[in-house]
Amino acid sequence: MTEGLLLAFGLTLMAGLATGIGSVLAFFTTTTNTKFLSISLGFSAGVMIYVSFMEIIVKAQDALVESMGMVLGNWMTVCGFFTGILIIALIDKFIPKQGNPHELKRVEEMNEKQATKNPDLLKMGTFTALAIAIHNFPEGIATFTSALQDPSLGIAIAVAIAIHNIPEGIAVSIPVYFATGSKKKAFKLSFLSGMSEPLGAIVAYLVLMPYLNDMLFGFIFAAVAGIMVFISLDELLPAAQKYDEAHLSIYGLVGGMAVMAISLLLFI
């Protein structure tokens, strides 16, 4: 049990630290590899969508049917799935427009002009960091609970979330750097926004673990599936297509599904 908890926390921390990786990339590279980002984001979406429908929702349904019966268990699975979608959709809705993490940034913007003391840019970077932190919190819960139930599943989800956190780190760093001229401040804010991911894991451990039974687990897992699907369709695929050609993102999507399908078969 202790080893499982450490792995779950470790995976969640790794996924959160990826925002810092994005920040570092923004400082030490001169061009954005749009093809790589497009394929990677598509790949991440493919992993999340496939694992949500083929693994997570199935485990949730099994747990709920076993604890509540066939009819009520199936209904509760559907309710859990759409509750997850509703939670992440509401988070999106109430995030200020100027801080929306879906706003893509490229590292080339670092070299387009000199950093200036611009309070509006600092406000935008701070809002973006806050928005990403709010987004990362339920992702942390999702990664943690998935890893506790099935370590191989947790690894796949953590990797997928880490990939999509990298461009979010860039989105925080660029406006903060322009506003302050300080790479240190830009990195710090980007890093802290990612730390809400392990914070979500800690909250899940302290609040949910004492009450975790088949019914609660099944509902949470169904909600996790909903969160994953929404993130994939609302964030990852649109971002992948904006970074480069739509076909590359779809190739990445199919590749992510294929890799996930094969890995699940290998662990049967």
Short mmCIF file of C-alpha atoms in Angstrom, two decimals:
data_model
loop_
_atom_site.label_atom_id
_atom_site.label_comp_id
_atom_site.label_asym_id
_atom_site.label_seq_id
_atom_site.Cartn_x
_atom_site.Cartn_y
_atom_site.Cartn_z
CA MET A 1 0.00 0.00 0.00
CA THR A 2 2.84 2.40 0.90
CA GLU A 3 4.63 1.68 -2.38
CA GLY A 4 1.39 2.26 -4.29
CA LEU A 5 0.86 5.61 -2.56
CA LEU A 6 4.43 6.73 -3.26
CA LEU A 7 4.08 5.78 -6.93
CA ALA A 8 0.76 7.61 -7.22
CA PHE A 9 2.18 10.77 -5.61
CA GLY A 10 5.35 10.50 -7.69
CA LEU A 11 3.46 10.24 -10.97
CA THR A 12 1.27 13.21 -10.05
CA LEU A 13 4.33 15.27 -9.13
CA MET A 14 6.00 14.35 -12.44
CA ALA A 15 2.97 15.48 -14.42
CA GLY A 16 2.85 18.78 -12.52
CA LEU A 17 6.57 19.47 -13.02
CA ALA A 18 6.06 19.41 -16.80
CA THR A 19 4.83 23.02 -16.67
CA GLY A 20 8.32 23.94 -15.44
CA ILE A 21 9.81 22.00 -18.37
CA GLY A 22 7.72 24.12 -20.73
CA SER A 23 9.04 27.25 -19.05
CA VAL A 24 12.66 26.12 -19.44
CA LEU A 25 12.09 25.25 -23.10
CA ALA A 26 10.77 28.76 -23.68
CA PHE A 27 14.02 30.22 -22.32
CA PHE A 28 16.57 27.95 -23.98
CA THR A 29 15.16 27.24 -27.43
CA THR A 30 14.79 29.74 -30.26
CA THR A 31 12.01 28.11 -32.30
CA THR A 32 8.91 26.07 -31.55
CA ASN A 33 8.92 22.59 -33.08
CA THR A 34 5.28 22.81 -34.16
CA LYS A 35 5.21 19.42 -35.85
CA PHE A 36 6.47 17.68 -32.72
CA LEU A 37 4.04 19.59 -30.49
CA SER A 38 1.11 18.87 -32.78
CA ILE A 39 1.84 15.13 -32.86
CA SER A 40 2.57 15.03 -29.12
CA LEU A 41 -0.64 16.81 -28.13
CA GLY A 42 -2.63 14.58 -30.49
CA PHE A 43 -0.88 11.54 -29.00
CA SER A 44 -1.78 12.70 -25.50
CA ALA A 45 -5.43 13.13 -26.52
CA GLY A 46 -5.45 9.65 -28.06
CA VAL A 47 -4.13 8.09 -24.87
CA MET A 48 -6.69 9.92 -22.72
CA ILE A 49 -9.71 9.21 -24.92
CA TYR A 50 -8.88 5.53 -25.47
CA VAL A 51 -8.07 4.80 -21.84
CA SER A 52 -11.18 6.69 -20.66
CA PHE A 53 -13.61 4.64 -22.73
CA MET A 54 -11.82 1.29 -22.83
CA GLU A 55 -10.44 1.06 -19.31
CA ILE A 56 -11.48 3.74 -16.80
CA ILE A 57 -15.21 3.78 -17.53
CA VAL A 58 -15.26 -0.03 -17.59
CA LYS A 59 -13.62 -0.28 -14.16
CA ALA A 60 -16.02 2.36 -12.83
CA GLN A 61 -19.02 0.48 -14.21
CA ASP A 62 -17.84 -2.85 -12.75
CA ALA A 63 -17.39 -1.32 -9.30
CA LEU A 64 -20.75 0.47 -9.33
CA VAL A 65 -22.72 -2.49 -10.70
CA GLU A 66 -21.16 -4.76 -8.09
CA SER A 67 -22.05 -2.40 -5.22
CA MET A 68 -25.41 -1.03 -6.46
CA GLY A 69 -26.85 -3.57 -8.87
CA MET A 70 -27.08 -3.63 -12.66
CA VAL A 71 -29.62 -0.87 -13.33
CA LEU A 72 -28.61 1.64 -10.65
CA GLY A 73 -24.92 0.94 -11.18
CA ASN A 74 -25.13 1.72 -14.90
CA TRP A 75 -27.08 4.91 -14.26
CA MET A 76 -24.55 6.00 -11.63
CA THR A 77 -21.69 5.37 -14.09
CA VAL A 78 -23.31 7.70 -16.62
CA CYS A 79 -23.98 10.31 -13.91
CA GLY A 80 -20.35 10.14 -12.77
CA PHE A 81 -19.04 10.53 -16.32
CA PHE A 82 -21.09 13.65 -17.02
CA THR A 83 -20.38 15.04 -13.54
CA GLY A 84 -16.69 14.98 -14.45
CA ILE A 85 -17.41 16.80 -17.70
CA LEU A 86 -19.56 19.36 -15.86
CA ILE A 87 -16.84 20.04 -13.26
CA ILE A 88 -14.11 20.75 -15.82
CA ALA A 89 -16.52 22.70 -18.06
CA LEU A 90 -17.50 24.97 -15.16
CA ILE A 91 -13.83 25.53 -14.33
CA ASP A 92 -13.32 26.58 -17.95
CA LYS A 93 -16.34 28.88 -17.91
CA PHE A 94 -15.32 30.83 -14.83
CA ILE A 95 -11.67 31.30 -15.79
CA PRO A 96 -11.12 34.93 -16.90
CA LYS A 97 -10.72 35.15 -20.67
CA GLN A 98 -7.30 36.82 -20.51
CA GLY A 99 -5.99 33.98 -18.35
CA ASN A 100 -7.33 31.07 -20.34
CA PRO A 101 -4.60 28.42 -20.66
CA HIS A 102 -5.87 27.48 -24.13
CA GLU A 103 -4.23 30.64 -25.48
CA LEU A 104 -1.20 29.27 -27.32
CA LYS A 105 2.23 30.85 -27.12
CA ARG A 106 5.40 30.15 -29.09
CA VAL A 107 8.97 30.49 -27.88
CA GLU A 108 9.72 32.76 -30.87
CA GLU A 109 7.75 35.45 -29.04
CA MET A 110 10.60 35.60 -26.51
CA ASN A 111 12.90 37.01 -29.20
CA GLU A 112 10.48 39.35 -30.95
CA LYS A 113 10.99 42.28 -28.60
CA GLN A 114 12.80 43.39 -25.49
CA ALA A 115 11.25 42.62 -22.14
CA THR A 116 9.43 45.69 -20.79
CA LYS A 117 7.77 46.61 -17.51
CA ASN A 118 4.20 45.99 -18.57
CA PRO A 119 1.64 45.48 -15.78
CA ASP A 120 -0.98 44.21 -18.23
CA LEU A 121 1.33 41.41 -19.37
CA LEU A 122 2.15 40.53 -15.77
CA LYS A 123 -1.57 40.38 -15.00
CA MET A 124 -2.13 38.15 -18.03
CA GLY A 125 0.70 35.81 -17.00
CA THR A 126 -0.58 35.65 -13.43
CA PHE A 127 -4.12 34.89 -14.59
CA THR A 128 -2.77 32.20 -16.92
CA ALA A 129 -0.82 30.61 -14.06
CA LEU A 130 -3.94 30.70 -11.86
CA ALA A 131 -6.07 29.20 -14.63
CA ILE A 132 -3.58 26.38 -15.19
CA ALA A 133 -3.38 25.73 -11.45
CA ILE A 134 -7.18 25.40 -11.29
CA HIS A 135 -7.13 23.06 -14.30
CA ASN A 136 -4.32 20.95 -12.85
CA PHE A 137 -6.08 20.34 -9.54
CA PRO A 138 -8.71 17.84 -10.84
CA GLU A 139 -6.06 16.37 -13.15
CA GLY A 140 -4.00 15.63 -10.04
CA ILE A 141 -6.95 13.82 -8.46
CA ALA A 142 -7.45 11.86 -11.69
CA THR A 143 -3.80 10.80 -11.94
CA PHE A 144 -3.58 9.88 -8.26
CA THR A 145 -6.75 7.77 -8.09
CA SER A 146 -5.94 6.05 -11.40
CA ALA A 147 -2.41 5.16 -10.26
CA LEU A 148 -3.72 3.79 -6.97
CA GLN A 149 -6.18 1.51 -8.76
CA ASP A 150 -3.87 0.44 -11.59
CA PRO A 151 -0.21 1.60 -11.70
CA SER A 152 0.18 0.99 -15.45
CA LEU A 153 -2.94 3.05 -16.07
CA GLY A 154 -1.62 5.80 -13.81
CA ILE A 155 1.67 5.93 -15.73
CA ALA A 156 -0.14 6.31 -19.07
CA ILE A 157 -2.36 9.11 -17.73
CA ALA A 158 0.56 10.89 -16.04
CA VAL A 159 2.60 10.87 -19.28
CA ALA A 160 -0.37 12.16 -21.30
CA ILE A 161 -1.02 14.99 -18.83
CA ALA A 162 2.69 15.86 -18.65
CA ILE A 163 2.82 16.27 -22.44
CA HIS A 164 -0.10 18.67 -22.40
CA ASN A 165 1.36 20.62 -19.46
CA ILE A 166 4.50 21.59 -21.41
CA PRO A 167 2.84 24.21 -23.70
CA GLU A 168 0.93 25.49 -20.65
CA GLY A 169 4.28 26.25 -19.00
CA ILE A 170 5.27 28.23 -22.09
CA ALA A 171 1.97 30.15 -21.90
CA VAL A 172 2.80 31.30 -18.37
CA SER A 173 6.46 32.11 -18.94
CA ILE A 174 6.23 34.36 -21.99
CA PRO A 175 3.94 37.14 -20.66
CA VAL A 176 5.59 37.14 -17.20
CA TYR A 177 9.06 37.39 -18.77
CA PHE A 178 7.95 40.28 -20.99
CA ALA A 179 6.39 42.05 -18.01
CA THR A 180 9.28 41.67 -15.56
CA GLY A 181 12.38 40.89 -17.63
CA SER A 182 13.09 38.12 -15.11
CA LYS A 183 13.40 34.52 -16.26
CA LYS A 184 13.52 33.49 -12.61
CA LYS A 185 10.10 35.02 -11.85
CA ALA A 186 8.62 33.55 -15.02
CA PHE A 187 9.91 30.08 -14.17
CA LYS A 188 8.78 30.35 -10.54
CA LEU A 189 5.20 31.24 -11.49
CA SER A 190 5.09 28.50 -14.12
CA PHE A 191 6.51 25.97 -11.64
CA LEU A 192 4.01 26.90 -8.93
CA SER A 193 1.06 26.57 -11.33
CA GLY A 194 2.06 22.96 -11.92
CA MET A 195 2.25 22.21 -8.20
CA SER A 196 -1.54 22.23 -7.92
CA GLU A 197 -1.34 18.78 -9.56
CA PRO A 198 0.29 17.08 -6.53
CA LEU A 199 -1.89 19.28 -4.32
CA GLY A 200 -4.91 17.59 -5.92
CA ALA A 201 -3.35 14.23 -5.06
CA ILE A 202 -2.84 15.27 -1.43
CA VAL A 203 -6.46 16.44 -1.14
CA ALA A 204 -7.65 13.19 -2.72
CA TYR A 205 -5.59 11.23 -0.19
CA LEU A 206 -6.72 13.21 2.87
CA VAL A 207 -10.39 13.72 1.94
CA LEU A 208 -11.34 10.76 -0.25
CA MET A 209 -9.15 7.88 0.93
CA PRO A 210 -10.78 7.47 4.38
CA TYR A 211 -14.19 6.99 2.72
CA LEU A 212 -13.10 5.05 -0.35
CA ASN A 213 -15.33 2.06 -1.09
CA ASP A 214 -16.52 0.43 -4.32
CA MET A 215 -19.38 2.89 -4.76
CA LEU A 216 -17.31 6.04 -4.20
CA PHE A 217 -14.39 4.67 -6.21
CA GLY A 218 -16.66 3.80 -9.15
CA PHE A 219 -18.24 7.27 -9.19
CA ILE A 220 -14.85 9.03 -8.95
CA PHE A 221 -13.42 6.87 -11.71
CA ALA A 222 -16.38 7.61 -13.97
CA ALA A 223 -15.87 11.33 -13.28
CA VAL A 224 -12.17 10.95 -14.10
CA ALA A 225 -13.13 9.51 -17.48
CA GLY A 226 -15.37 12.51 -18.13
CA ILE A 227 -12.60 14.94 -17.15
CA MET A 228 -10.13 13.19 -19.48
CA VAL A 229 -12.47 13.20 -22.45
CA PHE A 230 -13.36 16.88 -21.99
CA ILE A 231 -9.70 17.91 -21.68
CA SER A 232 -8.87 15.95 -24.84
CA LEU A 233 -11.68 17.40 -26.95
CA ASP A 234 -11.66 20.94 -25.56
CA GLU A 235 -7.92 21.52 -25.03
CA LEU A 236 -5.56 19.01 -26.56
CA LEU A 237 -6.97 18.48 -30.05
CA PRO A 238 -7.71 22.19 -30.74
CA ALA A 239 -4.22 23.08 -29.50
CA ALA A 240 -2.62 20.36 -31.63
CA GLN A 241 -4.40 21.60 -34.73
CA LYS A 242 -3.45 25.24 -34.09
CA TYR A 243 0.22 24.37 -33.72
CA ASP A 244 0.35 22.62 -37.10
CA GLU A 245 -1.61 20.75 -39.76
CA ALA A 246 -4.73 18.92 -38.63
CA HIS A 247 -3.52 15.66 -40.17
CA LEU A 248 -0.49 15.51 -37.88
CA SER A 249 -2.64 15.85 -34.79
CA ILE A 250 -4.91 13.04 -36.03
CA TYR A 251 -1.90 10.82 -36.73
CA GLY A 252 -0.75 11.54 -33.19
CA LEU A 253 -4.26 10.79 -31.88
CA VAL A 254 -4.40 7.40 -33.62
CA GLY A 255 -0.84 6.64 -32.51
CA GLY A 256 -1.74 7.40 -28.90
CA MET A 257 -4.77 5.10 -29.09
CA ALA A 258 -2.69 2.32 -30.66
CA VAL A 259 0.06 2.54 -28.05
CA MET A 260 -2.51 2.56 -25.25
CA ALA A 261 -4.39 -0.39 -26.76
CA ILE A 262 -1.22 -2.46 -27.08
CA SER A 263 -0.01 -1.60 -23.58
CA LEU A 264 -3.37 -2.59 -22.07
CA LEU A 265 -3.28 -5.91 -23.94
CA LEU A 266 0.25 -6.62 -22.71
CA PHE A 267 -0.84 -6.20 -19.09
CA ILE A 268 -3.90 -8.48 -19.29
#
